[in-house]
Amino acid sequence: MKTIRVLKNRFCESLYLPYLIIGVAGITLLCFFSQLFTDVSGEKYTIIQFLLKNNKKELSLNNSISYYTIINAGMNGWIEIFGPAFLTMSYALQTSAEYKNRALNYTLPREGLKNYVTTKLVSCVISGGIILALGFLTFCILCIPFQGDLMPADKDNLKVIFYGLDANNKAMFYIYRFIRLFLLGMYLTIPGIISCIFFKDRYILFFLPVLISYIYSQSLNYLISKAIYKQDFNMINKLQKISFNNIKMIPNNKQLLLYFALLIVCITTLILLCYFVVKRRNRRGTYA
């Protein structure tokens, strides 16, 4: 019962309204600044640029832009890079504050080190999934008024979109899409959690997750390009599976369960790492 009560308090901290609003707004803006299409002249259009154009109908017809094209494009772009900063903002700021005001001197004896670390990381991970899903939901809602200026999605186009997520209809498409985005949000908290384990300065904790995510993404892209050059298709497939970008496109529910299992392994590892780091600092009097 004590653990459940502590976990409930941690969720209230992680979803603290001002930080929740900032996180959701940040994810929504990242969706709007995703690239939508490139016209015949080579000019690239982001979603926000397209929606602010006066000739949206003409551009929509010429480039086959429907509502579903827009919401699919909204998941691309900058979410994997900048998302970790918005998803772990509350966790990072509270961790920094606990270190600076020496709150752990009172928290650890009352809650216990095991409960403290476990509830803090679990609440951060689940809150990250919630914030990403809410941010994308807000983006989808804000795009609805523009449907009248967009090309209607034909049946063949919808079949392709639904098939990509193993969905049979619009309702299942949205359910499967948000489940995958929730999972992606949980994965994107990992760079922020790693940063908080080793650093306490709030400015570092806001920008370091972005740097970690960027380095991870660029390293994977480099390895994939090398594998393409060598025509090592087996390696390409393996590298793509561990890309953040691949999580939101998981083709079937069986693979989805595998990604959930892998997430549990990653979070368990981080909990153990955080436990030993905090325990060692506490013994050394770092929080005294």
PDB file of C-alpha atoms in Angstrom:
ATOM      1  CA  MET A   1       0.000   0.000   0.000  1.00  0.00           C
ATOM      2  CA  LYS A   2       2.866   2.364   0.793  1.00  0.00           C
ATOM      3  CA  THR A   3       4.384   1.839  -2.658  1.00  0.00           C
ATOM      4  CA  ILE A   4       1.041   2.520  -4.367  1.00  0.00           C
ATOM      5  CA  ARG A   5       0.564   5.700  -2.339  1.00  0.00           C
ATOM      6  CA  VAL A   6       4.067   6.901  -3.182  1.00  0.00           C
ATOM      7  CA  LEU A   7       3.541   6.027  -6.872  1.00  0.00           C
ATOM      8  CA  LYS A   8       0.304   8.007  -6.903  1.00  0.00           C
ATOM      9  CA  ASN A   9       2.135  11.042  -5.495  1.00  0.00           C
ATOM     10  CA  ARG A  10       4.864  10.620  -8.091  1.00  0.00           C
ATOM     11  CA  PHE A  11       2.288  10.665 -10.897  1.00  0.00           C
ATOM     12  CA  CYS A  12       0.842  13.891  -9.514  1.00  0.00           C
ATOM     13  CA  GLU A  13       4.344  15.381  -9.578  1.00  0.00           C
ATOM     14  CA  SER A  14       5.129  14.103 -13.088  1.00  0.00           C
ATOM     15  CA  LEU A  15       1.826  15.408 -14.482  1.00  0.00           C
ATOM     16  CA  TYR A  16       1.985  18.734 -12.627  1.00  0.00           C
ATOM     17  CA  LEU A  17      -0.330  20.940 -14.689  1.00  0.00           C
ATOM     18  CA  PRO A  18       2.082  23.755 -15.776  1.00  0.00           C
ATOM     19  CA  TYR A  19       4.705  21.231 -16.931  1.00  0.00           C
ATOM     20  CA  LEU A  20       2.013  19.056 -18.509  1.00  0.00           C
ATOM     21  CA  ILE A  21       0.723  21.996 -20.560  1.00  0.00           C
ATOM     22  CA  ILE A  22       4.246  22.967 -21.657  1.00  0.00           C
ATOM     23  CA  GLY A  23       5.030  19.356 -22.611  1.00  0.00           C
ATOM     24  CA  VAL A  24       1.823  18.865 -24.597  1.00  0.00           C
ATOM     25  CA  ALA A  25       2.235  22.251 -26.317  1.00  0.00           C
ATOM     26  CA  GLY A  26       5.856  21.433 -27.189  1.00  0.00           C
ATOM     27  CA  ILE A  27       4.935  18.082 -28.764  1.00  0.00           C
ATOM     28  CA  THR A  28       2.080  19.744 -30.699  1.00  0.00           C
ATOM     29  CA  LEU A  29       4.449  22.386 -32.109  1.00  0.00           C
ATOM     30  CA  LEU A  30       6.968  19.709 -33.116  1.00  0.00           C
ATOM     31  CA  CYS A  31       4.173  17.979 -35.046  1.00  0.00           C
ATOM     32  CA  PHE A  32       3.251  21.187 -36.880  1.00  0.00           C
ATOM     33  CA  PHE A  33       6.880  21.807 -37.874  1.00  0.00           C
ATOM     34  CA  SER A  34       7.301  18.357 -39.424  1.00  0.00           C
ATOM     35  CA  GLN A  35       7.961  18.295 -43.163  1.00  0.00           C
ATOM     36  CA  LEU A  36       4.853  17.516 -45.210  1.00  0.00           C
ATOM     37  CA  PHE A  37       5.922  17.445 -48.872  1.00  0.00           C
ATOM     38  CA  THR A  38       8.268  18.867 -51.514  1.00  0.00           C
ATOM     39  CA  ASP A  39       6.679  20.543 -54.537  1.00  0.00           C
ATOM     40  CA  VAL A  40       7.815  20.287 -58.185  1.00  0.00           C
ATOM     41  CA  SER A  41      10.112  23.283 -57.764  1.00  0.00           C
ATOM     42  CA  GLY A  42      11.963  21.552 -54.940  1.00  0.00           C
ATOM     43  CA  GLU A  43      10.558  23.778 -52.184  1.00  0.00           C
ATOM     44  CA  LYS A  44       9.936  21.934 -48.921  1.00  0.00           C
ATOM     45  CA  TYR A  45       6.740  22.587 -46.967  1.00  0.00           C
ATOM     46  CA  THR A  46       6.215  21.947 -43.281  1.00  0.00           C
ATOM     47  CA  ILE A  47       2.691  21.268 -42.048  1.00  0.00           C
ATOM     48  CA  ILE A  48       2.332  24.743 -40.543  1.00  0.00           C
ATOM     49  CA  GLN A  49       3.559  26.370 -43.776  1.00  0.00           C
ATOM     50  CA  PHE A  50       1.033  24.401 -45.794  1.00  0.00           C
ATOM     51  CA  LEU A  51      -1.899  25.175 -43.479  1.00  0.00           C
ATOM     52  CA  LEU A  52      -1.132  28.908 -43.574  1.00  0.00           C
ATOM     53  CA  LYS A  53      -1.166  29.019 -47.393  1.00  0.00           C
ATOM     54  CA  ASN A  54      -4.113  30.637 -49.164  1.00  0.00           C
ATOM     55  CA  ASN A  55      -4.026  28.088 -51.988  1.00  0.00           C
ATOM     56  CA  LYS A  56      -4.275  24.979 -49.809  1.00  0.00           C
ATOM     57  CA  LYS A  57      -6.885  23.365 -52.049  1.00  0.00           C
ATOM     58  CA  GLU A  58      -4.678  23.633 -55.119  1.00  0.00           C
ATOM     59  CA  LEU A  59      -1.598  22.370 -53.264  1.00  0.00           C
ATOM     60  CA  SER A  60      -3.635  19.578 -51.717  1.00  0.00           C
ATOM     61  CA  LEU A  61      -4.892  18.315 -55.086  1.00  0.00           C
ATOM     62  CA  ASN A  62      -1.507  18.653 -56.796  1.00  0.00           C
ATOM     63  CA  ASN A  63       0.351  16.809 -54.022  1.00  0.00           C
ATOM     64  CA  SER A  64      -2.355  14.370 -52.834  1.00  0.00           C
ATOM     65  CA  ILE A  65      -2.594  15.867 -49.350  1.00  0.00           C
ATOM     66  CA  SER A  66      -5.436  14.557 -47.198  1.00  0.00           C
ATOM     67  CA  TYR A  67      -6.116  14.815 -43.466  1.00  0.00           C
ATOM     68  CA  TYR A  68      -4.539  11.392 -42.926  1.00  0.00           C
ATOM     69  CA  THR A  69      -1.459  12.448 -44.886  1.00  0.00           C
ATOM     70  CA  ILE A  70      -1.025  15.384 -42.511  1.00  0.00           C
ATOM     71  CA  ILE A  71      -1.445  13.459 -39.266  1.00  0.00           C
ATOM     72  CA  ASN A  72       0.935  10.749 -40.493  1.00  0.00           C
ATOM     73  CA  ALA A  73       3.504  13.405 -41.427  1.00  0.00           C
ATOM     74  CA  GLY A  74       3.085  15.002 -37.994  1.00  0.00           C
ATOM     75  CA  MET A  75       4.765  12.023 -36.355  1.00  0.00           C
ATOM     76  CA  ASN A  76       7.928  12.574 -38.356  1.00  0.00           C
ATOM     77  CA  GLY A  77      10.505  15.294 -38.136  1.00  0.00           C
ATOM     78  CA  TRP A  78      11.606  16.498 -34.745  1.00  0.00           C
ATOM     79  CA  ILE A  79       9.717  14.415 -32.178  1.00  0.00           C
ATOM     80  CA  GLU A  80      12.500  11.834 -31.756  1.00  0.00           C
ATOM     81  CA  ILE A  81      15.131  14.573 -31.305  1.00  0.00           C
ATOM     82  CA  PHE A  82      13.444  17.266 -29.192  1.00  0.00           C
ATOM     83  CA  GLY A  83      10.673  15.145 -27.672  1.00  0.00           C
ATOM     84  CA  PRO A  84      12.782  13.863 -24.725  1.00  0.00           C
ATOM     85  CA  ALA A  85      13.220  17.418 -23.393  1.00  0.00           C
ATOM     86  CA  PHE A  86       9.460  18.027 -23.202  1.00  0.00           C
ATOM     87  CA  LEU A  87       8.575  14.539 -21.967  1.00  0.00           C
ATOM     88  CA  THR A  88      10.991  14.556 -19.008  1.00  0.00           C
ATOM     89  CA  MET A  89      10.824  18.255 -18.115  1.00  0.00           C
ATOM     90  CA  SER A  90       8.909  17.721 -14.862  1.00  0.00           C
ATOM     91  CA  TYR A  91      11.116  14.790 -13.833  1.00  0.00           C
ATOM     92  CA  ALA A  92      14.312  16.704 -14.590  1.00  0.00           C
ATOM     93  CA  LEU A  93      13.340  19.915 -12.788  1.00  0.00           C
ATOM     94  CA  GLN A  94      12.113  18.058  -9.704  1.00  0.00           C
ATOM     95  CA  THR A  95      15.251  15.898  -9.586  1.00  0.00           C
ATOM     96  CA  SER A  96      17.430  19.005  -9.803  1.00  0.00           C
ATOM     97  CA  ALA A  97      15.400  20.737  -7.082  1.00  0.00           C
ATOM     98  CA  GLU A  98      15.610  17.704  -4.769  1.00  0.00           C
ATOM     99  CA  TYR A  99      19.375  17.733  -5.091  1.00  0.00           C
ATOM    100  CA  LYS A 100      19.774  21.465  -4.502  1.00  0.00           C
ATOM    101  CA  ASN A 101      17.365  21.832  -1.566  1.00  0.00           C
ATOM    102  CA  ARG A 102      18.586  18.577   0.053  1.00  0.00           C
ATOM    103  CA  ALA A 103      15.065  17.138   0.064  1.00  0.00           C
ATOM    104  CA  LEU A 104      16.448  13.602  -0.235  1.00  0.00           C
ATOM    105  CA  ASN A 105      17.628  13.819   3.377  1.00  0.00           C
ATOM    106  CA  TYR A 106      13.960  13.595   4.356  1.00  0.00           C
ATOM    107  CA  THR A 107      12.514  11.684   1.386  1.00  0.00           C
ATOM    108  CA  LEU A 108      14.796   8.640   1.438  1.00  0.00           C
ATOM    109  CA  PRO A 109      14.305   7.720   5.139  1.00  0.00           C
ATOM    110  CA  ARG A 110      10.535   8.175   4.808  1.00  0.00           C
ATOM    111  CA  GLU A 111       9.964   6.339   1.492  1.00  0.00           C
ATOM    112  CA  GLY A 112      12.958   4.036   1.321  1.00  0.00           C
ATOM    113  CA  LEU A 113      15.560   4.086  -1.455  1.00  0.00           C
ATOM    114  CA  LYS A 114      13.963   1.225  -3.400  1.00  0.00           C
ATOM    115  CA  ASN A 115      10.490   2.794  -3.391  1.00  0.00           C
ATOM    116  CA  TYR A 116      11.870   6.232  -4.206  1.00  0.00           C
ATOM    117  CA  VAL A 117      13.849   5.126  -7.274  1.00  0.00           C
ATOM    118  CA  THR A 118      11.243   2.697  -8.633  1.00  0.00           C
ATOM    119  CA  THR A 119       8.228   4.997  -8.321  1.00  0.00           C
ATOM    120  CA  LYS A 120      10.120   7.995  -9.668  1.00  0.00           C
ATOM    121  CA  LEU A 121      11.297   6.258 -12.833  1.00  0.00           C
ATOM    122  CA  VAL A 122       8.060   4.362 -13.489  1.00  0.00           C
ATOM    123  CA  SER A 123       5.974   7.538 -13.155  1.00  0.00           C
ATOM    124  CA  CYS A 124       8.372   9.401 -15.466  1.00  0.00           C
ATOM    125  CA  VAL A 125       8.161   6.702 -18.151  1.00  0.00           C
ATOM    126  CA  ILE A 126       4.361   6.401 -18.119  1.00  0.00           C
ATOM    127  CA  SER A 127       3.924  10.183 -17.949  1.00  0.00           C
ATOM    128  CA  GLY A 128       6.145  10.504 -21.023  1.00  0.00           C
ATOM    129  CA  GLY A 129       3.808   8.210 -22.961  1.00  0.00           C
ATOM    130  CA  ILE A 130       0.765  10.186 -21.799  1.00  0.00           C
ATOM    131  CA  ILE A 131       2.267  13.565 -22.734  1.00  0.00           C
ATOM    132  CA  LEU A 132       3.289  12.420 -26.218  1.00  0.00           C
ATOM    133  CA  ALA A 133      -0.152  10.910 -26.868  1.00  0.00           C
ATOM    134  CA  LEU A 134      -1.913  14.071 -25.613  1.00  0.00           C
ATOM    135  CA  GLY A 135       0.365  16.295 -27.695  1.00  0.00           C
ATOM    136  CA  PHE A 136      -0.364  14.338 -30.850  1.00  0.00           C
ATOM    137  CA  LEU A 137      -4.090  14.242 -30.029  1.00  0.00           C
ATOM    138  CA  THR A 138      -4.062  18.043 -29.712  1.00  0.00           C
ATOM    139  CA  PHE A 139      -2.326  18.265 -33.084  1.00  0.00           C
ATOM    140  CA  CYS A 140      -4.964  16.012 -34.695  1.00  0.00           C
ATOM    141  CA  ILE A 141      -7.805  18.102 -33.232  1.00  0.00           C
ATOM    142  CA  LEU A 142      -6.257  21.389 -34.379  1.00  0.00           C
ATOM    143  CA  CYS A 143      -5.975  20.033 -37.930  1.00  0.00           C
ATOM    144  CA  ILE A 144      -9.669  19.086 -38.143  1.00  0.00           C
ATOM    145  CA  PRO A 145     -10.936  22.586 -39.180  1.00  0.00           C
ATOM    146  CA  PHE A 146      -8.678  22.429 -42.267  1.00  0.00           C
ATOM    147  CA  GLN A 147     -10.275  19.246 -43.634  1.00  0.00           C
ATOM    148  CA  GLY A 148     -12.531  21.253 -45.962  1.00  0.00           C
ATOM    149  CA  ASP A 149      -9.476  22.558 -47.830  1.00  0.00           C
ATOM    150  CA  LEU A 150      -7.877  19.141 -48.209  1.00  0.00           C
ATOM    151  CA  MET A 151      -8.283  16.372 -50.739  1.00  0.00           C
ATOM    152  CA  PRO A 152     -10.593  13.617 -49.414  1.00  0.00           C
ATOM    153  CA  ALA A 153      -8.793  10.373 -48.632  1.00  0.00           C
ATOM    154  CA  ASP A 154      -9.847   7.732 -51.171  1.00  0.00           C
ATOM    155  CA  LYS A 155     -10.511   4.113 -50.248  1.00  0.00           C
ATOM    156  CA  ASP A 156      -7.265   2.814 -51.733  1.00  0.00           C
ATOM    157  CA  ASN A 157      -5.222   5.369 -49.772  1.00  0.00           C
ATOM    158  CA  LEU A 158      -7.022   4.499 -46.538  1.00  0.00           C
ATOM    159  CA  LYS A 159      -6.438   0.782 -47.135  1.00  0.00           C
ATOM    160  CA  VAL A 160      -2.694   1.385 -47.419  1.00  0.00           C
ATOM    161  CA  ILE A 161      -2.693   3.491 -44.236  1.00  0.00           C
ATOM    162  CA  PHE A 162      -4.776   0.969 -42.292  1.00  0.00           C
ATOM    163  CA  TYR A 163      -2.749  -1.992 -43.540  1.00  0.00           C
ATOM    164  CA  GLY A 164       0.456  -0.411 -42.272  1.00  0.00           C
ATOM    165  CA  LEU A 165      -0.881  -0.679 -38.710  1.00  0.00           C
ATOM    166  CA  ASP A 166      -2.787  -3.951 -39.141  1.00  0.00           C
ATOM    167  CA  ALA A 167      -6.057  -2.008 -38.669  1.00  0.00           C
ATOM    168  CA  ASN A 168      -9.406  -2.714 -40.333  1.00  0.00           C
ATOM    169  CA  ASN A 169     -11.167   0.630 -39.892  1.00  0.00           C
ATOM    170  CA  LYS A 170     -10.688   4.228 -38.758  1.00  0.00           C
ATOM    171  CA  ALA A 171     -11.418   3.481 -35.102  1.00  0.00           C
ATOM    172  CA  MET A 172      -8.782   0.721 -34.948  1.00  0.00           C
ATOM    173  CA  PHE A 173      -6.362   2.937 -36.857  1.00  0.00           C
ATOM    174  CA  TYR A 174      -6.560   5.638 -34.176  1.00  0.00           C
ATOM    175  CA  ILE A 175      -6.396   3.116 -31.321  1.00  0.00           C
ATOM    176  CA  TYR A 176      -3.325   1.370 -32.744  1.00  0.00           C
ATOM    177  CA  ARG A 177      -1.700   4.676 -33.624  1.00  0.00           C
ATOM    178  CA  PHE A 178      -2.021   6.087 -30.103  1.00  0.00           C
ATOM    179  CA  ILE A 179      -0.857   2.838 -28.498  1.00  0.00           C
ATOM    180  CA  ARG A 180       2.325   3.049 -30.559  1.00  0.00           C
ATOM    181  CA  LEU A 181       2.772   6.735 -29.774  1.00  0.00           C
ATOM    182  CA  PHE A 182       2.302   5.987 -26.071  1.00  0.00           C
ATOM    183  CA  LEU A 183       5.041   3.356 -26.372  1.00  0.00           C
ATOM    184  CA  LEU A 184       7.274   5.784 -28.284  1.00  0.00           C
ATOM    185  CA  GLY A 185       6.763   8.411 -25.565  1.00  0.00           C
ATOM    186  CA  MET A 186       7.890   5.923 -22.915  1.00  0.00           C
ATOM    187  CA  TYR A 187      11.007   5.066 -24.933  1.00  0.00           C
ATOM    188  CA  LEU A 188      11.817   8.758 -25.448  1.00  0.00           C
ATOM    189  CA  THR A 189      12.052   9.290 -21.688  1.00  0.00           C
ATOM    190  CA  ILE A 190      15.154   7.073 -21.578  1.00  0.00           C
ATOM    191  CA  PRO A 191      17.631   9.840 -22.625  1.00  0.00           C
ATOM    192  CA  GLY A 192      16.151  12.127 -19.948  1.00  0.00           C
ATOM    193  CA  ILE A 193      16.356   9.448 -17.249  1.00  0.00           C
ATOM    194  CA  ILE A 194      19.980   8.685 -18.124  1.00  0.00           C
ATOM    195  CA  SER A 195      20.780  12.403 -17.865  1.00  0.00           C
ATOM    196  CA  CYS A 196      19.098  12.707 -14.460  1.00  0.00           C
ATOM    197  CA  ILE A 197      21.019   9.753 -13.052  1.00  0.00           C
ATOM    198  CA  PHE A 198      24.392  11.408 -13.607  1.00  0.00           C
ATOM    199  CA  PHE A 199      23.676  15.167 -13.700  1.00  0.00           C
ATOM    200  CA  LYS A 200      21.678  17.565 -11.526  1.00  0.00           C
ATOM    201  CA  ASP A 201      21.912  20.995 -13.155  1.00  0.00           C
ATOM    202  CA  ARG A 202      18.489  21.867 -14.592  1.00  0.00           C
ATOM    203  CA  TYR A 203      19.890  23.486 -17.753  1.00  0.00           C
ATOM    204  CA  ILE A 204      21.985  20.426 -18.521  1.00  0.00           C
ATOM    205  CA  LEU A 205      18.990  18.184 -17.799  1.00  0.00           C
ATOM    206  CA  PHE A 206      16.872  20.041 -20.347  1.00  0.00           C
ATOM    207  CA  PHE A 207      19.373  20.039 -23.232  1.00  0.00           C
ATOM    208  CA  LEU A 208      21.357  16.834 -22.629  1.00  0.00           C
ATOM    209  CA  PRO A 209      18.443  14.465 -23.502  1.00  0.00           C
ATOM    210  CA  VAL A 210      18.173  16.235 -26.863  1.00  0.00           C
ATOM    211  CA  LEU A 211      21.901  15.760 -27.448  1.00  0.00           C
ATOM    212  CA  ILE A 212      21.761  12.079 -26.463  1.00  0.00           C
ATOM    213  CA  SER A 213      18.768  11.471 -28.733  1.00  0.00           C
ATOM    214  CA  TYR A 214      20.464  13.317 -31.621  1.00  0.00           C
ATOM    215  CA  ILE A 215      23.727  11.394 -31.258  1.00  0.00           C
ATOM    216  CA  TYR A 216      21.823   8.101 -31.034  1.00  0.00           C
ATOM    217  CA  SER A 217      19.793   8.930 -34.152  1.00  0.00           C
ATOM    218  CA  GLN A 218      22.802  10.108 -36.167  1.00  0.00           C
ATOM    219  CA  SER A 219      24.893   7.108 -35.129  1.00  0.00           C
ATOM    220  CA  LEU A 220      22.155   4.736 -36.275  1.00  0.00           C
ATOM    221  CA  ASN A 221      21.792   6.605 -39.576  1.00  0.00           C
ATOM    222  CA  TYR A 222      25.547   6.354 -40.125  1.00  0.00           C
ATOM    223  CA  LEU A 223      25.575   2.622 -39.399  1.00  0.00           C
ATOM    224  CA  ILE A 224      22.559   2.070 -41.654  1.00  0.00           C
ATOM    225  CA  SER A 225      24.223   3.983 -44.517  1.00  0.00           C
ATOM    226  CA  LYS A 226      27.364   1.845 -44.109  1.00  0.00           C
ATOM    227  CA  ALA A 227      25.212  -1.317 -44.151  1.00  0.00           C
ATOM    228  CA  ILE A 228      23.407  -0.090 -47.286  1.00  0.00           C
ATOM    229  CA  TYR A 229      26.765   0.507 -48.978  1.00  0.00           C
ATOM    230  CA  LYS A 230      27.802  -3.071 -48.105  1.00  0.00           C
ATOM    231  CA  GLN A 231      24.311  -4.354 -49.054  1.00  0.00           C
ATOM    232  CA  ASP A 232      24.077  -6.046 -45.667  1.00  0.00           C
ATOM    233  CA  PHE A 233      20.270  -6.220 -45.532  1.00  0.00           C
ATOM    234  CA  ASN A 234      20.233  -8.305 -42.362  1.00  0.00           C
ATOM    235  CA  MET A 235      22.158  -5.594 -40.499  1.00  0.00           C
ATOM    236  CA  ILE A 236      19.936  -2.883 -41.968  1.00  0.00           C
ATOM    237  CA  ASN A 237      16.865  -4.665 -40.620  1.00  0.00           C
ATOM    238  CA  LYS A 238      18.401  -5.042 -37.141  1.00  0.00           C
ATOM    239  CA  LEU A 239      19.474  -1.388 -36.959  1.00  0.00           C
ATOM    240  CA  GLN A 240      16.084  -0.119 -38.089  1.00  0.00           C
ATOM    241  CA  LYS A 241      14.365  -2.116 -35.355  1.00  0.00           C
ATOM    242  CA  ILE A 242      16.228  -0.224 -32.598  1.00  0.00           C
ATOM    243  CA  SER A 243      15.467   3.186 -34.096  1.00  0.00           C
ATOM    244  CA  PHE A 244      13.012   5.439 -32.219  1.00  0.00           C
ATOM    245  CA  ASN A 245      11.474   6.265 -35.582  1.00  0.00           C
ATOM    246  CA  ASN A 246      10.526   2.608 -36.119  1.00  0.00           C
ATOM    247  CA  ILE A 247       8.468   2.309 -32.916  1.00  0.00           C
ATOM    248  CA  LYS A 248       5.535   4.372 -34.179  1.00  0.00           C
ATOM    249  CA  MET A 249       5.373   2.199 -37.325  1.00  0.00           C
ATOM    250  CA  ILE A 250       5.331  -1.262 -35.698  1.00  0.00           C
ATOM    251  CA  PRO A 251       3.327  -3.317 -38.238  1.00  0.00           C
ATOM    252  CA  ASN A 252       1.586  -5.841 -35.961  1.00  0.00           C
ATOM    253  CA  ASN A 253       0.609  -6.402 -32.352  1.00  0.00           C
ATOM    254  CA  LYS A 254       3.002  -9.319 -31.855  1.00  0.00           C
ATOM    255  CA  GLN A 255       5.993  -7.074 -32.487  1.00  0.00           C
ATOM    256  CA  LEU A 256       4.348  -4.440 -30.291  1.00  0.00           C
ATOM    257  CA  LEU A 257       4.477  -6.833 -27.330  1.00  0.00           C
ATOM    258  CA  LEU A 258       8.165  -7.484 -28.014  1.00  0.00           C
ATOM    259  CA  TYR A 259       8.883  -3.752 -27.884  1.00  0.00           C
ATOM    260  CA  PHE A 260       6.971  -3.492 -24.590  1.00  0.00           C
ATOM    261  CA  ALA A 261       9.060  -6.366 -23.205  1.00  0.00           C
ATOM    262  CA  LEU A 262      12.270  -4.658 -24.336  1.00  0.00           C
ATOM    263  CA  LEU A 263      11.107  -1.429 -22.680  1.00  0.00           C
ATOM    264  CA  ILE A 264      10.595  -3.265 -19.379  1.00  0.00           C
ATOM    265  CA  VAL A 265      14.153  -4.617 -19.618  1.00  0.00           C
ATOM    266  CA  CYS A 266      15.533  -1.121 -20.327  1.00  0.00           C
ATOM    267  CA  ILE A 267      13.608   0.518 -17.472  1.00  0.00           C
ATOM    268  CA  THR A 268      14.558  -2.251 -15.027  1.00  0.00           C
ATOM    269  CA  THR A 269      18.213  -1.707 -15.953  1.00  0.00           C
ATOM    270  CA  LEU A 270      17.865   2.043 -15.417  1.00  0.00           C
ATOM    271  CA  ILE A 271      16.151   1.501 -12.049  1.00  0.00           C
ATOM    272  CA  LEU A 272      19.053  -0.678 -10.890  1.00  0.00           C
ATOM    273  CA  LEU A 273      21.598   1.840 -12.178  1.00  0.00           C
ATOM    274  CA  CYS A 274      19.799   4.735 -10.485  1.00  0.00           C
ATOM    275  CA  TYR A 275      19.468   2.738  -7.265  1.00  0.00           C
ATOM    276  CA  PHE A 276      23.203   2.093  -6.986  1.00  0.00           C
ATOM    277  CA  VAL A 277      24.155   5.656  -7.988  1.00  0.00           C
ATOM    278  CA  VAL A 278      21.810   7.237  -5.426  1.00  0.00           C
ATOM    279  CA  LYS A 279      22.843   4.722  -2.762  1.00  0.00           C
ATOM    280  CA  ARG A 280      26.523   5.477  -3.343  1.00  0.00           C
ATOM    281  CA  ARG A 281      25.964   9.248  -3.242  1.00  0.00           C
ATOM    282  CA  ASN A 282      23.912   8.931  -0.083  1.00  0.00           C
ATOM    283  CA  ARG A 283      26.672   6.929   1.625  1.00  0.00           C
ATOM    284  CA  ARG A 284      29.224   9.536   0.613  1.00  0.00           C
ATOM    285  CA  GLY A 285      27.046  12.262   2.113  1.00  0.00           C
ATOM    286  CA  THR A 286      26.400  13.947  -1.241  1.00  0.00           C
ATOM    287  CA  TYR A 287      22.861  14.779  -0.137  1.00  0.00           C
ATOM    288  CA  ALA A 288      23.808  15.750   3.426  1.00  0.00           C
TER     289      ALA A 288
END
